[in-house]
Amino acid sequence: MAADTSQRILDIAERLVQTRGFNGFSYADVAQALKVTKASLHYHFPSKADLGARLIKRYERKFLTALESIDAESGDARVKLRRYAAIYEDVLRDNRMCLCGMLAAEFGTLPKPMREDMRHFFDENERWLAKVLQQGKRDKVLKFAGSVPEAAQTLIGALEGAMMIARSYGDVGRFTAASERVLAGFGA
Amino acid sequence: MAADTSQRILDIAERLVQTRGFNGFSYADVAQALKVTKASLHYHFPSKADLGARLIKRYERKFLTALESIDAESGDARVKLRRYAAIYEDVLRDNRMCLCGMLAAEFGTLPKPMREDMRHFFDENERWLAKVLQQGKRDKVLKFAGSVPEAAQTLIGALEGAMMIARSYGDVGRFTAASERVLAGFGA
DNA sequence: AGCAGCCTATTTACCAGTAGGTAAGTAACT
DNA sequence: AGTTACTTACCTACTGGTAAATAGGCTGCT
C-alpha cells in the first residue's frame, strides 16, 4: 500500500503535466486529487524537481517498453512506424500531450536534471526510430533521402508538433491526417 | 513616450512568453525589466489575460505582414516556402519558441480568449500556406498528394515541433535539417 | 505472550516568498 | 479642470517547502 501511494502520486502528476504543463499544476492540486496533505507528497517526493525527474523516468520506461512490444510483434518497418504513431495518437485521444513534448515547450523554466532526462527520452526515441528506418531501408520497404538519424529527428518533431496543435483544436483527426502524411513521406 | 510604454511592455512580455511560457513569467518580471511598478503594467493591461491576448494579436499582425512581404518579393512557391521556414529559423536563432507554438503547449491553462486568438494565428498561417501550396501545384513546381489544407496543417505542425525540440537541444541546425527535409517532401 | 523500540506513512501547523490585482494619491501636460 | 501615466501601499490567495507530532505495523527480546 505504501509503494502504491508513490505510483498514485505519479499517475496524477503525470496527467496534470500532460494536460496543464509542469508550471501549470501545484502540489496542492495533486494533494486534493489524492485526498492527502501536501506534506505527505513531500515525504514521497521532497521537491517538485524530484517529482518531475521521476515522472520523466517512469514515462520513458513505459514508452520504451511499448517500443519493445512493437519490435516483438512485427518485423515490417512500415508497421512499426504506424504503430509508433499510434502511441502518440492514443495519448492525444486521452486529451493529453506527450509528457516530454510538453516539457520541451517549458524547457526554459525546467530544473537542469529534468532537462537532461527529457532529452534522454528523445534520444532514445531517435535511436529506436533510426533502427527501424535503417531496417526499412535495408528491406526496401521504406525509402527516404539523407541521413537516418536526421530522418528520425524529423519524424519525432513532426509528430510532437502535430500532436500539440491538434490538441489545441480538440481534433484527433487532425493529428491522424498529419501523421499519415508524414509516414507516407517515408514510404510507410 | 507614453504609447511607447505599452509597446515596450509587449516587447518584454513577448520575449518572456517565447522563452519561458505564459505560465513561466509574472508581472513582477516585466516590471523589473522595464523598471516600472507592477501597478503601472496593470494600467496598460488590466489583467494578464488582456496582456496575453494583445500579445497574440500583435504577433499575428507582424507575422502576416512578413508573409505579405514574401508574396510581394517572390513568385515562386518553392521560394515562398523556404522563406516561410526561414521566419521560424530566425525566431529560433534568437533562442525563442514561436509565441503561438508555446501557447499551444499551454493550451490547457489558457484563458478562453487567448485560446481563440492562438487558433486564429494558426488558421491564418494555414490559409497562407494553402494558397502557396495550391499555387505551387498549379505552376508544377511543387508536388504532393492529398488535400491542400491538410498539407498546410502538416507543414505547420512539423515546423513547430522541430522548433520546439531543436530549442531544447540549443541546436538551430537540428531545426534547419528537419525543415529542409520537410520542404523537400513537397518538392521545394 | 507481552512489550519496548523502531520504521513508515501520514497529519497538523507553520513559513517566507510570490502571484495577480486594487485603491488612492500624485505629477505633468492640455 | 480634466486626462494620462504613473507610484505607494496594500490585499488575498497560493506557491514550494519544513518541523514536529502521531498512528500503526513489524522486530526482536525476555
XYZ file of C-alpha atoms (C1' of nucleotides) in Angstrom:
436
model
C 0.000 0.000 0.000
C 2.962 2.273 0.658
C 4.699 1.808 -2.685
C 1.272 2.280 -4.193
C 0.932 5.850 -2.964
C 4.053 6.941 -4.830
C 2.644 5.458 -8.010
C -0.716 7.123 -7.494
C 1.021 10.451 -6.979
C 2.937 9.905 -10.188
C -0.251 8.929 -12.046
C -1.998 12.135 -11.046
C 1.029 14.370 -11.542
C 1.668 12.794 -14.931
C -1.829 13.604 -16.055
C -1.505 17.161 -14.797
C 1.795 17.732 -16.583
C 0.435 16.288 -19.808
C -2.674 18.451 -19.721
C -1.526 21.624 -17.913
C 2.268 21.572 -18.012
C 4.866 21.372 -15.263
C 4.322 25.038 -14.383
C 0.579 24.609 -14.639
C -0.003 22.468 -11.566
C 0.930 22.546 -7.890
C 1.426 20.101 -5.059
C -1.924 21.337 -3.778
C -3.615 20.082 -6.968
C -2.142 16.620 -6.558
C -2.934 16.546 -2.844
C -6.547 17.430 -3.461
C -6.984 14.829 -6.205
C -5.451 12.173 -3.970
C -7.128 13.359 -0.760
C -3.927 13.614 1.222
C -1.987 16.612 2.523
C 0.745 18.432 0.647
C 3.220 17.402 3.332
C 2.543 13.781 2.523
C 3.567 14.390 -1.076
C 6.804 15.958 0.094
C 7.513 12.775 2.025
C 7.454 10.768 -1.211
C 8.961 13.441 -3.472
C 10.922 16.007 -1.444
C 10.811 18.673 -4.141
C 8.815 19.318 -7.290
C 12.021 18.871 -9.291
C 12.354 15.354 -7.818
C 8.782 14.579 -8.739
C 9.366 15.878 -12.250
C 12.513 13.833 -12.757
C 10.820 10.659 -11.534
C 7.895 11.395 -13.814
C 10.110 11.551 -16.881
C 11.990 8.377 -15.975
C 8.813 6.413 -15.462
C 7.326 7.771 -18.684
C 10.437 6.831 -20.630
C 10.404 3.338 -19.172
C 6.762 2.813 -20.159
C 7.432 4.225 -23.603
C 10.479 2.087 -24.299
C 8.596 -0.970 -23.130
C 5.915 -0.200 -25.698
C 8.595 0.090 -28.366
C 9.971 -3.300 -27.359
C 6.488 -4.758 -27.795
C 6.340 -3.320 -31.288
C 9.668 -4.928 -32.095
C 8.461 -8.222 -30.711
C 5.177 -8.238 -32.600
C 6.163 -7.118 -36.052
C 9.031 -7.419 -38.458
C 7.838 -4.930 -41.062
C 9.348 -1.464 -40.610
C 6.247 0.154 -42.119
C 4.044 -1.467 -39.496
C 6.456 -0.428 -36.759
C 6.256 3.198 -37.837
C 2.483 3.093 -37.947
C 2.362 1.587 -34.500
C 4.805 4.216 -33.250
C 2.481 6.959 -34.476
C -0.461 5.113 -32.935
C 1.130 5.512 -29.492
C 1.070 9.270 -29.924
C -2.478 9.120 -31.176
C -3.613 7.157 -28.132
C -2.062 9.717 -25.802
C -3.781 12.513 -27.683
C -7.110 10.705 -27.693
C -6.886 10.827 -23.879
C -6.633 14.627 -24.244
C -3.023 14.594 -23.246
C 0.120 15.955 -24.776
C 3.250 13.796 -24.841
C 4.865 14.339 -21.425
C 8.234 15.200 -22.912
C 6.773 17.261 -25.718
C 5.087 19.369 -23.065
C 8.324 19.667 -21.119
C 10.203 20.631 -24.285
C 7.972 23.695 -24.521
C 8.680 24.521 -20.883
C 12.383 23.898 -21.324
C 13.355 27.428 -20.309
C 11.956 27.068 -16.786
C 12.876 23.426 -16.148
C 15.328 22.332 -13.415
C 18.555 21.118 -15.011
C 18.114 17.411 -14.178
C 14.702 17.425 -15.817
C 16.165 18.959 -18.945
C 18.651 16.169 -19.263
C 16.104 13.455 -18.572
C 13.772 14.964 -21.157
C 16.466 14.997 -23.825
C 17.326 11.427 -22.933
C 13.759 10.452 -23.757
C 14.064 11.998 -27.210
C 17.495 10.459 -27.735
C 16.100 7.011 -27.023
C 13.154 7.609 -29.341
C 15.524 8.715 -32.047
C 17.689 5.651 -31.524
C 14.722 3.316 -31.883
C 13.356 5.125 -34.913
C 16.764 5.221 -36.586
C 16.981 1.471 -36.144
C 13.552 0.974 -37.702
C 14.289 3.359 -40.573
C 17.593 1.647 -41.265
C 15.887 -1.722 -41.261
C 13.146 -0.484 -43.565
C 15.702 0.859 -45.967
C 17.618 -2.394 -45.966
C 14.418 -4.379 -46.544
C 13.433 -1.947 -49.293
C 10.033 -1.259 -47.724
C 10.899 2.344 -46.806
C 12.574 4.931 -48.946
C 13.851 8.345 -47.961
C 16.825 10.570 -48.677
C 19.673 11.677 -46.437
C 20.914 10.708 -43.009
C 18.957 8.193 -40.958
C 19.332 9.986 -37.589
C 18.158 13.239 -39.139
C 15.185 11.459 -40.653
C 14.348 10.066 -37.219
C 14.610 13.525 -35.644
C 12.347 14.978 -38.289
C 9.762 12.322 -37.646
C 9.729 12.934 -33.897
C 9.428 16.671 -34.375
C 6.618 16.322 -36.893
C 4.599 14.024 -34.635
C 5.137 16.135 -31.498
C 4.196 19.303 -33.335
C 1.145 17.780 -34.973
C 0.051 16.492 -31.596
C 0.460 19.826 -29.875
C -1.565 21.721 -32.425
C -4.220 19.053 -32.864
C -4.787 19.149 -29.106
C -5.422 22.891 -29.263
C -8.185 22.204 -31.756
C -9.521 19.248 -29.784
C -9.235 17.349 -33.043
C -7.536 13.965 -33.069
C -8.311 13.574 -36.766
C -6.046 16.490 -37.457
C -3.185 14.566 -35.891
C -4.051 11.386 -37.739
C -4.058 13.154 -41.093
C -0.683 14.778 -40.443
C 0.767 11.555 -39.119
C -0.342 9.578 -42.168
C 1.093 12.176 -44.499
C 4.426 12.220 -42.697
C 4.682 8.439 -42.697
C 3.734 8.381 -46.373
C 6.783 10.572 -46.943
C 8.885 7.666 -45.730
C 7.076 5.203 -47.937
C 5.188 3.683 -44.997
C 6.792 58.249 -24.995
C 3.521 57.138 -23.433
C 2.231 54.976 -26.260
C 5.727 53.624 -26.351
C 5.424 52.112 -22.883
C 2.675 49.753 -23.979
C 4.871 48.555 -26.822
C 7.868 48.116 -24.544
C 5.760 46.092 -22.149
C 4.632 43.938 -25.059
C 8.219 43.550 -26.264
C 9.403 42.275 -22.915
C 6.368 40.118 -22.261
C 6.621 38.639 -25.742
C 10.193 37.611 -25.132
C 9.266 36.104 -21.794
C 6.403 34.081 -23.224
C 8.554 32.842 -26.082
C 11.351 31.739 -23.761
C 9.537 30.798 -20.526
C 5.891 30.403 -21.463
C 2.786 32.280 -20.384
C 2.781 30.497 -17.020
C 6.517 30.981 -16.687
C 6.628 34.720 -16.135
C 4.900 37.253 -13.900
C 4.024 40.933 -13.963
C 6.881 41.372 -11.500
C 9.343 40.049 -14.118
C 8.150 42.534 -16.706
C 8.107 45.392 -14.184
C 11.679 44.678 -13.146
C 12.948 44.508 -16.723
C 11.212 47.761 -17.569
C 11.987 49.472 -14.265
C 8.419 50.424 -13.506
C 5.988 49.152 -10.880
C 3.597 46.264 -11.341
C 0.696 48.684 -10.893
C 1.865 50.603 -13.926
C 1.594 47.456 -16.023
C -1.946 46.946 -14.813
C -2.731 50.442 -16.048
C -1.795 49.422 -19.593
C -3.021 45.835 -19.419
C -5.604 45.396 -16.655
C -5.145 41.647 -16.423
C -2.601 39.104 -17.560
C -5.232 37.642 -19.866
C -5.544 41.054 -21.560
C -1.807 41.268 -21.955
C -1.727 37.768 -23.412
C -4.478 38.471 -25.904
C -2.813 41.682 -27.065
C 0.466 39.804 -27.376
C -1.035 37.258 -29.724
C -2.759 39.869 -31.859
C 0.396 41.895 -32.283
C 2.414 38.761 -33.055
C -0.101 37.674 -35.675
C -0.055 41.116 -37.281
C 3.756 41.111 -37.521
C 3.715 37.576 -38.849
C 1.110 38.219 -41.524
C 2.970 41.334 -42.583
C 6.073 39.202 -43.092
C 4.013 36.794 -45.196
C 2.775 39.685 -47.327
C 6.390 40.692 -47.904
C 7.151 37.204 -49.100
C 4.246 37.365 -51.509
C 5.429 40.741 -52.752
C 9.025 39.682 -53.278
C 8.747 36.307 -54.908
C 6.509 34.481 -57.322
C 7.983 31.011 -56.933
C 6.090 28.853 -54.421
C 9.281 26.961 -53.581
C 10.989 30.187 -52.568
C 7.956 31.231 -50.553
C 8.035 28.009 -48.574
C 11.740 28.373 -47.912
C 11.242 31.920 -46.729
C 8.362 30.806 -44.542
C 10.617 28.276 -42.844
C 13.317 30.944 -42.542
C 10.988 33.028 -40.357
C 10.785 30.163 -37.896
C 14.530 29.699 -38.042
C 15.166 33.353 -37.253
C 12.905 33.171 -34.201
C 14.706 30.065 -33.028
C 18.118 31.613 -33.619
C 17.072 34.279 -31.105
C 16.542 31.414 -28.634
C 12.824 31.805 -28.790
C 9.962 29.490 -29.480
C 7.142 30.607 -31.757
C 4.776 32.563 -29.495
C 1.744 30.569 -30.562
C 3.597 27.262 -30.569
C 4.439 27.945 -26.947
C 0.845 28.848 -26.161
C -0.377 25.705 -27.922
C 1.552 23.685 -25.361
C -0.001 25.698 -22.539
C -3.452 25.441 -24.089
C -4.930 23.694 -21.060
C -4.313 26.648 -18.735
C -5.000 29.489 -21.175
C -7.874 31.982 -20.739
C -10.546 31.336 -23.357
C -9.959 34.494 -25.441
C -6.283 33.608 -25.740
C -7.184 30.144 -26.966
C -9.250 31.570 -29.760
C -6.659 34.157 -30.732
C -3.988 31.486 -30.813
C -6.023 29.257 -33.094
C -6.726 32.233 -35.305
C -2.983 32.638 -35.775
C -2.676 29.052 -36.950
C -5.745 29.369 -39.157
C -4.225 32.360 -40.903
C -0.925 30.553 -41.333
C -2.741 27.597 -42.787
C -4.668 29.845 -45.159
C -1.483 31.455 -46.456
C 0.322 28.157 -46.806
C -2.632 26.550 -48.561
C -2.592 29.394 -51.065
C 1.139 28.910 -51.676
C 0.809 25.137 -51.976
C -2.069 25.470 -54.388
C -0.102 27.931 -56.468
C 2.949 25.673 -56.464
C 0.844 22.763 -57.611
C -0.703 24.794 -60.387
C 2.725 26.030 -61.516
C 4.054 22.468 -61.328
C 6.959 23.460 -59.057
C 5.575 21.606 -56.034
C 4.156 18.134 -55.883
C 2.378 16.420 -53.036
C -0.573 14.114 -52.542
C -3.900 14.723 -50.860
C -5.789 17.726 -49.632
C -4.097 21.136 -49.716
C -5.353 22.339 -46.294
C -4.184 19.110 -44.681
C -0.804 19.505 -46.311
C -0.604 23.031 -44.910
C -1.532 21.805 -41.426
C 1.098 19.109 -41.593
C 3.733 21.639 -42.561
C 2.882 23.959 -39.665
C 2.943 21.101 -37.185
C 6.231 19.767 -38.464
C 7.921 23.165 -38.241
C 6.525 23.973 -34.789
C 7.538 20.570 -33.453
C 11.005 20.706 -34.980
C 11.458 24.151 -33.498
C 10.379 23.107 -30.035
C 12.702 20.157 -29.864
C 15.646 21.897 -31.519
C 15.364 24.625 -28.889
C 15.660 22.036 -26.123
C 18.939 20.956 -27.650
C 20.109 24.527 -28.244
C 20.722 23.400 -31.802
C 19.392 25.522 -34.648
C 20.988 23.143 -37.167
C 18.661 20.462 -35.978
C 15.721 22.621 -36.971
C 17.258 23.518 -40.303
C 17.832 19.876 -41.195
C 14.258 18.924 -40.330
C 12.868 21.931 -42.122
C 14.780 21.152 -45.310
C 13.644 17.567 -45.249
C 10.020 18.528 -44.751
C 10.120 21.070 -47.575
C 11.845 18.527 -49.796
C 8.811 16.322 -49.225
C 6.773 18.977 -51.012
C 9.258 19.215 -53.833
C 10.610 22.570 -52.631
C 2.678 -13.948 25.123
C 3.948 -9.192 26.109
C 6.026 -5.143 25.192
C 9.729 -1.901 24.086
C 11.596 0.248 20.297
C 11.789 1.351 15.574
C 10.328 2.346 10.942
C 6.970 4.054 7.585
C 3.433 6.936 6.281
C 0.920 10.429 7.427
C -1.118 14.820 9.679
C -1.186 19.471 11.821
C 0.632 23.710 11.865
C 3.528 26.557 10.179
C 6.774 29.734 6.964
C 8.588 33.159 3.628
C 8.034 34.399 -0.961
C 5.348 35.387 -4.916
C 1.126 35.515 -7.669
C -2.304 38.679 -9.859
C -4.794 42.569 -8.667
C -6.743 47.084 -6.477
C -7.477 51.800 -4.288
C -5.976 56.098 -3.631
C -2.854 59.510 -4.384
C 0.419 62.435 -7.414
C 2.717 64.854 -11.031
C 2.774 66.633 -15.584
C 0.600 68.053 -19.762
C -3.693 70.074 -22.375
C -10.243 71.075 -14.643
C -9.534 67.039 -16.795
C -6.798 63.401 -18.739
C -2.803 60.412 -18.905
C 0.728 57.885 -16.888
C 2.312 56.666 -13.308
C 3.656 55.375 -7.725
C 2.827 53.919 -2.986
C 0.753 50.935 -0.233
C -1.989 47.368 0.213
C -4.716 42.711 -0.210
C -5.814 37.829 -0.602
C -4.657 33.529 -2.403
C -1.403 30.412 -3.427
C 3.499 28.645 -4.123
C 7.021 25.140 -2.688
C 8.738 23.646 1.481
C 9.650 22.362 6.652
C 9.359 20.768 11.696
C 7.207 18.304 14.947
C 3.723 15.287 16.410
C 1.201 10.899 15.727
C -0.660 6.427 14.493
C 0.035 1.849 13.107
C 2.713 -2.188 11.901
C 6.794 -5.148 12.484
C 11.047 -6.587 15.023
C 13.414 -8.931 18.493
C 13.975 -9.834 23.341
C 12.667 -11.686 27.760
